[in-house]
PDB file of C-alpha atoms and ligand atoms in Angstrom:
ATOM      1  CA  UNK K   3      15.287 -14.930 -17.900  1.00 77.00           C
ATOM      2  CA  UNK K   4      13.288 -11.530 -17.692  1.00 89.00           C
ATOM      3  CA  UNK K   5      11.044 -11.373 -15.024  1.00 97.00           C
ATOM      4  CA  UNK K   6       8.042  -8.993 -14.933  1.00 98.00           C
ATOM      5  CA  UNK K   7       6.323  -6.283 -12.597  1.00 98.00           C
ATOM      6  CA  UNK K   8       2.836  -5.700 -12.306  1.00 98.00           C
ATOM      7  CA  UNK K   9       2.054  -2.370 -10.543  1.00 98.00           C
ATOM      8  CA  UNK K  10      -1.419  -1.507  -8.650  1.00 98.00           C
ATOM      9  CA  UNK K  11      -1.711   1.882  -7.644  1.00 98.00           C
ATOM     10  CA  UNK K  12      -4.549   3.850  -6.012  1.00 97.00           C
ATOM     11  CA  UNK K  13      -5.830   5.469  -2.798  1.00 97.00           C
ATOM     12  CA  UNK K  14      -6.623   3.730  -0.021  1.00 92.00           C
ATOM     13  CA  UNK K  15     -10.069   1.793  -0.001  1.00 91.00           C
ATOM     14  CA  UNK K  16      -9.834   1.513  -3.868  1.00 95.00           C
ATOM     15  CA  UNK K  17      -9.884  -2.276  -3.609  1.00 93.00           C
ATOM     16  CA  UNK K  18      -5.688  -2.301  -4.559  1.00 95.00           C
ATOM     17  CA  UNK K  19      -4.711  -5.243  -1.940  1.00 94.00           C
ATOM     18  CA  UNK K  20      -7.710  -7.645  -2.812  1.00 94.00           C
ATOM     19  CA  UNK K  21      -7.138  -7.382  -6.357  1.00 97.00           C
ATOM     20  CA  UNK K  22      -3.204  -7.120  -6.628  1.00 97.00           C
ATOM     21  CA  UNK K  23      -3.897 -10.675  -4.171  1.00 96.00           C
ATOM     22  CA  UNK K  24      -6.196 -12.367  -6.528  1.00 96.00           C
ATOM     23  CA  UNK K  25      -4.106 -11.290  -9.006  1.00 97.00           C
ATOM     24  CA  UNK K  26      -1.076 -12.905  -7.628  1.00 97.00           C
ATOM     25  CA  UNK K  27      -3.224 -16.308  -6.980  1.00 95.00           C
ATOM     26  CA  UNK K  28      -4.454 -16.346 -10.421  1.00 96.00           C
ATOM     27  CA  UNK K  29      -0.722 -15.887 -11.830  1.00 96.00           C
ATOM     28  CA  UNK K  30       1.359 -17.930  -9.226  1.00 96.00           C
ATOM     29  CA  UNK K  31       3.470 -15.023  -8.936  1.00 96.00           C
ATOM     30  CA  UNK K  32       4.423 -13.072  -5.956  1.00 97.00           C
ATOM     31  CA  UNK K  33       2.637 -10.167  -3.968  1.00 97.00           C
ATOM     32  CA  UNK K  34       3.735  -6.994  -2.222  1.00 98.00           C
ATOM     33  CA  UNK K  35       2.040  -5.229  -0.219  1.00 98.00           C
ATOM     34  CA  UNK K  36       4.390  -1.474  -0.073  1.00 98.00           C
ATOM     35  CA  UNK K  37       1.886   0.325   2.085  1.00 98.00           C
ATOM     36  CA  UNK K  38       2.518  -2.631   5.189  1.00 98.00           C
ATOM     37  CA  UNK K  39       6.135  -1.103   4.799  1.00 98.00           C
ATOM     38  CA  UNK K  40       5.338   2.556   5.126  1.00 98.00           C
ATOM     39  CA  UNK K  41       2.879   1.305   7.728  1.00 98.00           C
ATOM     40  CA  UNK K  42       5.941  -0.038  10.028  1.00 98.00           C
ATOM     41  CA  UNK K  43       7.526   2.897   9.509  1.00 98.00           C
ATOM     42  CA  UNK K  44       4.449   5.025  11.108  1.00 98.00           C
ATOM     43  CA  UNK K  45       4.317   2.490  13.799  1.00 98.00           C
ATOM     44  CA  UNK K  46       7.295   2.746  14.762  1.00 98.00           C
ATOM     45  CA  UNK K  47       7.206   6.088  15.281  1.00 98.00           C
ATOM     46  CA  UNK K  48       4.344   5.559  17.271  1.00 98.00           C
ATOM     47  CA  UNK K  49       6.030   3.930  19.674  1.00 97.00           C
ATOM     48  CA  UNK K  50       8.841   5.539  19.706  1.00 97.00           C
ATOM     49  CA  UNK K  51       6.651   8.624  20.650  1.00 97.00           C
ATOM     50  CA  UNK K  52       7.902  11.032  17.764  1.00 97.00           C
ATOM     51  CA  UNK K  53       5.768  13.306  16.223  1.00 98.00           C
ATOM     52  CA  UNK K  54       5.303  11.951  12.426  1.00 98.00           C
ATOM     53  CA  UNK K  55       5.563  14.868  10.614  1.00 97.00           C
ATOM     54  CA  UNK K  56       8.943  15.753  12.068  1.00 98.00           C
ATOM     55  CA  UNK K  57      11.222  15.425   9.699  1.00 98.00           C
ATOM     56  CA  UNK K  58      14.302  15.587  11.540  1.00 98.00           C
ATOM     57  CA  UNK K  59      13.000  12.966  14.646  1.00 98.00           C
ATOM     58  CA  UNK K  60      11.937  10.706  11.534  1.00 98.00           C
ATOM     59  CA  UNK K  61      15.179  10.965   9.402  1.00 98.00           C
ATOM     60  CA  UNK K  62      16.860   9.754  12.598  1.00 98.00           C
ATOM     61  CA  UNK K  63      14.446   7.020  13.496  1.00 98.00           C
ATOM     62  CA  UNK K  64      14.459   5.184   9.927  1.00 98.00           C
ATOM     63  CA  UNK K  65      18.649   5.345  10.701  1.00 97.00           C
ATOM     64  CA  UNK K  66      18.496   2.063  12.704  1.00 94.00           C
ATOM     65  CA  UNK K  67      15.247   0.729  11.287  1.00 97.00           C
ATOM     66  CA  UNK K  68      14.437  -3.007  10.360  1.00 97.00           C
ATOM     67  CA  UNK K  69      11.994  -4.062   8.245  1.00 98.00           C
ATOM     68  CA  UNK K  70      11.669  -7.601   6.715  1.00 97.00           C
ATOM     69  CA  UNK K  71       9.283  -8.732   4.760  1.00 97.00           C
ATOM     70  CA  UNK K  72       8.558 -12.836   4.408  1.00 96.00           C
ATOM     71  CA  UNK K  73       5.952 -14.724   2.732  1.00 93.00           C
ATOM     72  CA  UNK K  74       4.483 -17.694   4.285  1.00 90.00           C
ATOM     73  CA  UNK K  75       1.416 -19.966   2.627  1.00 84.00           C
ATOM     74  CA  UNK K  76       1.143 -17.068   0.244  1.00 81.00           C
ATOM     75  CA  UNK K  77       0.397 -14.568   3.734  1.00 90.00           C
ATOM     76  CA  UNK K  78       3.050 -11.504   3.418  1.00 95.00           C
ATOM     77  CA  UNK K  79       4.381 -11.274   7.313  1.00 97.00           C
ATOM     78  CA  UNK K  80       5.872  -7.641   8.557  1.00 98.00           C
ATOM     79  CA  UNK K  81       8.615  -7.407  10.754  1.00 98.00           C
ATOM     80  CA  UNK K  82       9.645  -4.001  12.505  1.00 98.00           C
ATOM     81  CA  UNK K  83      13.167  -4.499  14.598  1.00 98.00           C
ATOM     82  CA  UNK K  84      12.096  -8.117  14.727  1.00 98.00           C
ATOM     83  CA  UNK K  85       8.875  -8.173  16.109  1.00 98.00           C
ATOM     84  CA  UNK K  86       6.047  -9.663  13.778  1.00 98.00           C
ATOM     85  CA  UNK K  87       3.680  -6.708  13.191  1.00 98.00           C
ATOM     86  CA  UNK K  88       1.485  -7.567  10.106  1.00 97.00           C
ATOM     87  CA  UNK K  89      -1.865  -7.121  13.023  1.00 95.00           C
ATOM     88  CA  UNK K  90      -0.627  -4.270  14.866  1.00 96.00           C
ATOM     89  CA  UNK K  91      -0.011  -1.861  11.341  1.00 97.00           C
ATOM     90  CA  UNK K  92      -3.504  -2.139  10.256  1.00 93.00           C
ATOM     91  CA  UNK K  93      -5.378  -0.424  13.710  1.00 89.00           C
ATOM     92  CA  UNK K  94      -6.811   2.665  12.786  1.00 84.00           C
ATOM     93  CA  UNK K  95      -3.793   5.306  13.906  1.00 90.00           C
ATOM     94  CA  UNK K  96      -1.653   4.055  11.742  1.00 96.00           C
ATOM     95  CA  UNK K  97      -2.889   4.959   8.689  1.00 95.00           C
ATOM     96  CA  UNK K  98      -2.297   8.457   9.103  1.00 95.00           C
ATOM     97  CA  UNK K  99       1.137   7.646  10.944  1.00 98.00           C
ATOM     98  CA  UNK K 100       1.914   6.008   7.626  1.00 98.00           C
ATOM     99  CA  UNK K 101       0.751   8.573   5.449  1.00 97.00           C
ATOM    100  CA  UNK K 102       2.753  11.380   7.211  1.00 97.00           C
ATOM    101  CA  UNK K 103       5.955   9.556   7.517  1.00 98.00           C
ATOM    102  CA  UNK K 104       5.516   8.541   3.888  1.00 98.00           C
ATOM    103  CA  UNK K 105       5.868  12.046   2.569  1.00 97.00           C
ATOM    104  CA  UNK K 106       9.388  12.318   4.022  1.00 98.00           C
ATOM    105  CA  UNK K 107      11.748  11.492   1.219  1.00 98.00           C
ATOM    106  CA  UNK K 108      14.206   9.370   3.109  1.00 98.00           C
ATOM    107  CA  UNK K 109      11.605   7.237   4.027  1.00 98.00           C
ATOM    108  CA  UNK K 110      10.516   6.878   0.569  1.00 98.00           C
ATOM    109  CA  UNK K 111      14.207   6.062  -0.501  1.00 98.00           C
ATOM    110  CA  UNK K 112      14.710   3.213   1.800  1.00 98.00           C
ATOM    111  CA  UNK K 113      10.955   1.452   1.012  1.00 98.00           C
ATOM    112  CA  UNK K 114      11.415   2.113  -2.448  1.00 98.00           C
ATOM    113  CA  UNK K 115      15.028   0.268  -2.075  1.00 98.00           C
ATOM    114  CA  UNK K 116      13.611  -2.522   0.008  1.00 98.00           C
ATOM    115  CA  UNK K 117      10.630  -2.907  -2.853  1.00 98.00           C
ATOM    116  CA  UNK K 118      13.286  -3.465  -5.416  1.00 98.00           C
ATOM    117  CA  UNK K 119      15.594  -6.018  -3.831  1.00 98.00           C
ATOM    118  CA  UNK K 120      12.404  -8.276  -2.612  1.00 97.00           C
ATOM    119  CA  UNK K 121      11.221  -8.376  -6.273  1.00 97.00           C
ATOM    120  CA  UNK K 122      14.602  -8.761  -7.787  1.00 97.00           C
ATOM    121  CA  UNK K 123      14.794 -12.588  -9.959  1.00 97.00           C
ATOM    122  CA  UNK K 124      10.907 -12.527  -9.265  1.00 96.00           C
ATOM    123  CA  UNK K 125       7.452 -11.772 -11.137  1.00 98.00           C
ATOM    124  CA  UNK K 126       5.958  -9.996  -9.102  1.00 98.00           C
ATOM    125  CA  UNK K 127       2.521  -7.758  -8.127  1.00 98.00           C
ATOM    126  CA  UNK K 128       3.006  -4.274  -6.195  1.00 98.00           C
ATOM    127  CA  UNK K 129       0.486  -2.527  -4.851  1.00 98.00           C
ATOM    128  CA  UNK K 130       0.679   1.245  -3.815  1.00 98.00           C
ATOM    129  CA  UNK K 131       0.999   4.380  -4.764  1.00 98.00           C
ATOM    130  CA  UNK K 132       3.925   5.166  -6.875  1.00 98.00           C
ATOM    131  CA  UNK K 133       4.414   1.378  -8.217  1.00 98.00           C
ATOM    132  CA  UNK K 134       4.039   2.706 -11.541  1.00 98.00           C
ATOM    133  CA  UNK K 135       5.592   6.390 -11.606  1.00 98.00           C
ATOM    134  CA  UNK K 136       8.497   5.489  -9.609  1.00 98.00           C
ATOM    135  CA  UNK K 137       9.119   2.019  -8.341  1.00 98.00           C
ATOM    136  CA  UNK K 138       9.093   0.195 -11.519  1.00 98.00           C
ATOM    137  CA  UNK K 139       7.876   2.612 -14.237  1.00 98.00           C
ATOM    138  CA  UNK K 140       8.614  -0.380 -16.461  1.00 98.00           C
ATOM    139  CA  UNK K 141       6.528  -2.101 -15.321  1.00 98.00           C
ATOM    140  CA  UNK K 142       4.478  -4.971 -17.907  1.00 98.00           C
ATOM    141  CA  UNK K 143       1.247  -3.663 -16.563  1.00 98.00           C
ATOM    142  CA  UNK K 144       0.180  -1.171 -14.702  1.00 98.00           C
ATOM    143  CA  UNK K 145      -3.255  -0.370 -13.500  1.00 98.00           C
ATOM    144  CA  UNK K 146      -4.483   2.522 -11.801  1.00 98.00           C
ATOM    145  CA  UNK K 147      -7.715   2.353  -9.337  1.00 97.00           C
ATOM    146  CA  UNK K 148     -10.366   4.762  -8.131  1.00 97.00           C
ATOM    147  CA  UNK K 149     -13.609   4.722  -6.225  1.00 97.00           C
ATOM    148  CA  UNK K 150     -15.381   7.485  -4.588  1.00 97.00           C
ATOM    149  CA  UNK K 151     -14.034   8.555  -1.050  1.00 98.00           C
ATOM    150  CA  UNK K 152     -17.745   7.359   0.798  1.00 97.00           C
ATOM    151  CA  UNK K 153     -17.220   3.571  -0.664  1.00 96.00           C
ATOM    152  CA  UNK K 154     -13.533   3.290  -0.129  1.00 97.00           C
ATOM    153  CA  UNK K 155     -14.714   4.518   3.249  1.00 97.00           C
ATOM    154  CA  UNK K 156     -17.484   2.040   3.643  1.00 96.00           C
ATOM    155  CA  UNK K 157     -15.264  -0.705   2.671  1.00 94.00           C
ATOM    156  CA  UNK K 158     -12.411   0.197   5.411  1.00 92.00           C
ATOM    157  CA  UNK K 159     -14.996   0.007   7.825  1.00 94.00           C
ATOM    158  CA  UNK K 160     -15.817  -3.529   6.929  1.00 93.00           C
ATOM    159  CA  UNK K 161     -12.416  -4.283   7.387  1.00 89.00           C
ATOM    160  CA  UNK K 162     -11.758  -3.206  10.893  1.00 90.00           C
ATOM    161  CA  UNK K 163     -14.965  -4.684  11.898  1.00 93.00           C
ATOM    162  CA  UNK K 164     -14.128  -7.615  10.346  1.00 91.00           C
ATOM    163  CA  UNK K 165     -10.913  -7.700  12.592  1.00 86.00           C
ATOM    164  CA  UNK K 166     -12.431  -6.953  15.685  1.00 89.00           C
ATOM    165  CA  UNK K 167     -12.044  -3.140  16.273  1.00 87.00           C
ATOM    166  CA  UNK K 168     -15.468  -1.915  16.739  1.00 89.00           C
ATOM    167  CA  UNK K 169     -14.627   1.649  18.580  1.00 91.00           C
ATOM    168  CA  UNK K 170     -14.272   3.681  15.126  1.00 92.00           C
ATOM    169  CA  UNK K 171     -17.162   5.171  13.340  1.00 96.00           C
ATOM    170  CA  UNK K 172     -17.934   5.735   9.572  1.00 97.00           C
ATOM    171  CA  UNK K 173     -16.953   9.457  10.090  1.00 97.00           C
ATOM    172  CA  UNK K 174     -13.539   8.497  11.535  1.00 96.00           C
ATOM    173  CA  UNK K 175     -12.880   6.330   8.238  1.00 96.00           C
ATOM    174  CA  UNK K 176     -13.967   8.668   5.836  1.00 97.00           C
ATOM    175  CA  UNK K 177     -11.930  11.890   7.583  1.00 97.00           C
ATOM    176  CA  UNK K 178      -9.281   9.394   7.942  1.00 95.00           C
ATOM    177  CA  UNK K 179      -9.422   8.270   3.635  1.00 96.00           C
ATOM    178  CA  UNK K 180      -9.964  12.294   2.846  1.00 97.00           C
ATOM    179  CA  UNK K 181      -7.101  13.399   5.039  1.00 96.00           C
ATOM    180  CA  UNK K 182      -4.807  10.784   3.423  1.00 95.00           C
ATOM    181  CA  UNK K 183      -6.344  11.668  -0.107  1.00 96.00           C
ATOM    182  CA  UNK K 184      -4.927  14.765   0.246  1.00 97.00           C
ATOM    183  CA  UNK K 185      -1.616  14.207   1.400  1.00 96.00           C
ATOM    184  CA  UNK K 186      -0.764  11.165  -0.683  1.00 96.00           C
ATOM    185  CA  UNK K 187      -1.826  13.601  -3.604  1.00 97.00           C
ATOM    186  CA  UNK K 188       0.104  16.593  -2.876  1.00 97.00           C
ATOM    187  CA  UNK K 189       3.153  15.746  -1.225  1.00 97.00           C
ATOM    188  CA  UNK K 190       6.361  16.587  -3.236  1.00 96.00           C
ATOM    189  CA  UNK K 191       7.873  13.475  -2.972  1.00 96.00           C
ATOM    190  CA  UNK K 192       6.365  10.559  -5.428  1.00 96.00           C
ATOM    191  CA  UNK K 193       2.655  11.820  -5.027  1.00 97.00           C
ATOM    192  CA  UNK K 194      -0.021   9.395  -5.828  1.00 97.00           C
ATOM    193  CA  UNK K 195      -0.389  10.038  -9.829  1.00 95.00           C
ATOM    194  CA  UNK K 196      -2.427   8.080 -12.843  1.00 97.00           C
ATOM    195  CA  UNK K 197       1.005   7.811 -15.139  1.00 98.00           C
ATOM    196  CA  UNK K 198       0.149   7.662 -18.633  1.00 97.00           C
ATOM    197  CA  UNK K 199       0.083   4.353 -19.693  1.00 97.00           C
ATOM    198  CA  UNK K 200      -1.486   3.395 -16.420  1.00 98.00           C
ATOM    199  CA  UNK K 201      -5.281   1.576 -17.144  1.00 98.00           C
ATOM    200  CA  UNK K 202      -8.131   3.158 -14.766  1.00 97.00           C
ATOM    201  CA  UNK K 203     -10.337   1.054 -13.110  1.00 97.00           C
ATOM    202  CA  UNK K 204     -13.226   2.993 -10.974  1.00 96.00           C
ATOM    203  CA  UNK K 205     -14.085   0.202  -8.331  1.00 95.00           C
ATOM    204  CA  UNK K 206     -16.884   2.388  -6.687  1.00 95.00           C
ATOM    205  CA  UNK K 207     -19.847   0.471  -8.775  1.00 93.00           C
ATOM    206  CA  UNK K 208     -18.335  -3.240  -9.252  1.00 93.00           C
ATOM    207  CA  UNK K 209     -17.704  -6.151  -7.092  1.00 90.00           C
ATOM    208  CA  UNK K 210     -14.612  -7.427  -6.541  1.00 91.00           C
ATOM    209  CA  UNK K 211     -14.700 -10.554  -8.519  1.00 94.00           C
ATOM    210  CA  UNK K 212     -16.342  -8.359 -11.968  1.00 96.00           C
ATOM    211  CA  UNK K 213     -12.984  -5.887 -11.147  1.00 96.00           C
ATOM    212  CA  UNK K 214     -10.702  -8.652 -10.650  1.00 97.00           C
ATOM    213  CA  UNK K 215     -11.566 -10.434 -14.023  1.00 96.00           C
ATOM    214  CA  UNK K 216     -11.652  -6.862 -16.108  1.00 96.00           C
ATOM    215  CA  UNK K 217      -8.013  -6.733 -14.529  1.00 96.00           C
ATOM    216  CA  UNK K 218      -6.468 -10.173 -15.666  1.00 97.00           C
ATOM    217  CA  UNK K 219      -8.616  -9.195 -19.446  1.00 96.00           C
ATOM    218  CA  UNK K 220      -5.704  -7.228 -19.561  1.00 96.00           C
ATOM    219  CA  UNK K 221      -2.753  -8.945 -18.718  1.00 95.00           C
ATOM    220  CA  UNK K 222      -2.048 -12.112 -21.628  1.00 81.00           C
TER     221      UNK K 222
HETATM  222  O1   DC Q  27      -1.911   1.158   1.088  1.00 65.83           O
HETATM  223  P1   DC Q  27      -1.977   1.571   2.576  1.00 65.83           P
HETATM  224  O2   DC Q  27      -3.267   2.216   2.949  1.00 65.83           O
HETATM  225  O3   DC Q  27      -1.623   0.437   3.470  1.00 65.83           O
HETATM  226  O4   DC Q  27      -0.812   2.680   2.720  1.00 65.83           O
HETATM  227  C1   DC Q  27      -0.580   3.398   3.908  1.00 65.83           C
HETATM  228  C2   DC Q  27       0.085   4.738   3.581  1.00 65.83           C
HETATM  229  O5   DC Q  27       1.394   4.504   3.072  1.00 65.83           O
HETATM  230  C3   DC Q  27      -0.613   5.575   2.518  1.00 65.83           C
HETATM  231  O6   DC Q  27      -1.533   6.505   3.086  1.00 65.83           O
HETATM  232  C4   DC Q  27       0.506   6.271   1.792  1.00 65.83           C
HETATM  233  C5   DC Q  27       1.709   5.416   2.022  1.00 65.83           C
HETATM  234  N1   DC Q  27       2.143   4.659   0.835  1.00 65.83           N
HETATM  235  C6   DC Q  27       2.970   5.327  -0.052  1.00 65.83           C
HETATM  236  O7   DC Q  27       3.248   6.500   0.123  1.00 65.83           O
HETATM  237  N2   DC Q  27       3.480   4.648  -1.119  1.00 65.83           N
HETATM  238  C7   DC Q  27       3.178   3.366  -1.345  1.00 65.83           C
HETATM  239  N3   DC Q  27       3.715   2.728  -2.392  1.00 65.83           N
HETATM  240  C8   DC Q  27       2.299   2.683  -0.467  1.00 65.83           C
HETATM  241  C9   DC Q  27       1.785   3.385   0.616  1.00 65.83           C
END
């Protein structure tokens, strides 16, 4: 039987998550989430108290590394060395943790590896930011989404208050989004590209629901 990938890929706030989720609920199929693994990796350093642009510290870190990834009532669950640390990886330092740590190329090689093997035998819908160049360029669909930086921003801030963290402003969101912009965009390794054949979808105008059925239009 050949199974098929569909891949989400965008910056951060662009509604990825929400839609590659409805997605999966529409299709009965399974979702992955990649950032939640590049966000263990940042938390980890974290607490291990190495600075995450250190490339040497970081190559050493990810050499005794766990990450698992399970699924329970449809809910993906993050492990890091065993602990259960889906909550923990979204509070606000992470995201930059996770976007420095994902620039380092053997961190890339081992998510990337991990991505693979969970979605081996499976359909499957990846969100990210290199589903489509790298991951599975094969991919059956792949859709590519934008929204200007202020939304995405607004958005992420709806998020965290939504979860109970009410010590960050709208100014730490957005600096947070446009310093991540940036380095998702330029790094060397796998930057954050529209490939080709990816469809665009700017979210910055329409709901979530109007953007979720323009996205399964697509897919037959
Ligand atoms: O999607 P997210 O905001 O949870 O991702 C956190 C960071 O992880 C993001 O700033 C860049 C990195 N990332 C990546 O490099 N490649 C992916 N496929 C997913 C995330």
């Amino acid at each position: 039987m050949e199974y098929y990938q569909i891949a989400i890929d965008g910056p951060s706030g662009s509604g990825k998550s929400t839609l590659a989720k409805g997605v999966a609920n529409k299709l009965q199929i399974l979702y992955l989430d990649t950032g939640a693994m590049y966000r263990a990796c940042g938390l980890k350093a974290i607490k291990t108290g190495i600075d995450t642009k250190d490339t040497e510290e970081v190559e050493k870190m990810m050499k005794d590394i766990k990450i698992d990834i399970t699924h329970e009532d449809g809910e993906q669950h993050v492990w890091l060395d065993g602990e259960d640390v889906s909550k923990e990886i979204r509070m606000p330092g992470v995201s930059v943790a996770a976007s420095d740590v994902s620039a380092i190329p053997c961190v890339r090689e081992a998510m990337v590896d991990l991505q693979r093997k969970i979605s081996e035998g499976k359909n499957v819908v990846l969100d990210g930011r290199d589903i489509g160049s790298k991951v599975f360029p094969g991919a059956k669909y792949k859709f590519f989404l934008v929204a200007a930086a202020e939304e995405r921003a607004r958005r992420r801030l709806l998020e965290l208050q939504q979860k109970g963290v009410t010590d960050t402003t709208y100014e730490d969101v957005l600096r947070d989004i446009q310093y991540r912009d940036q380095q998702d965009t330029t790094r060397a390794a796998s930057p954050l590209v529209k490939v080709e054949d990816a469809i665009e979808i700017d979210t910055t105008k329409i709901g979530i629901d109007e953007t979720l059925d323009l996205l399964l239009s697509y897919i037959k």
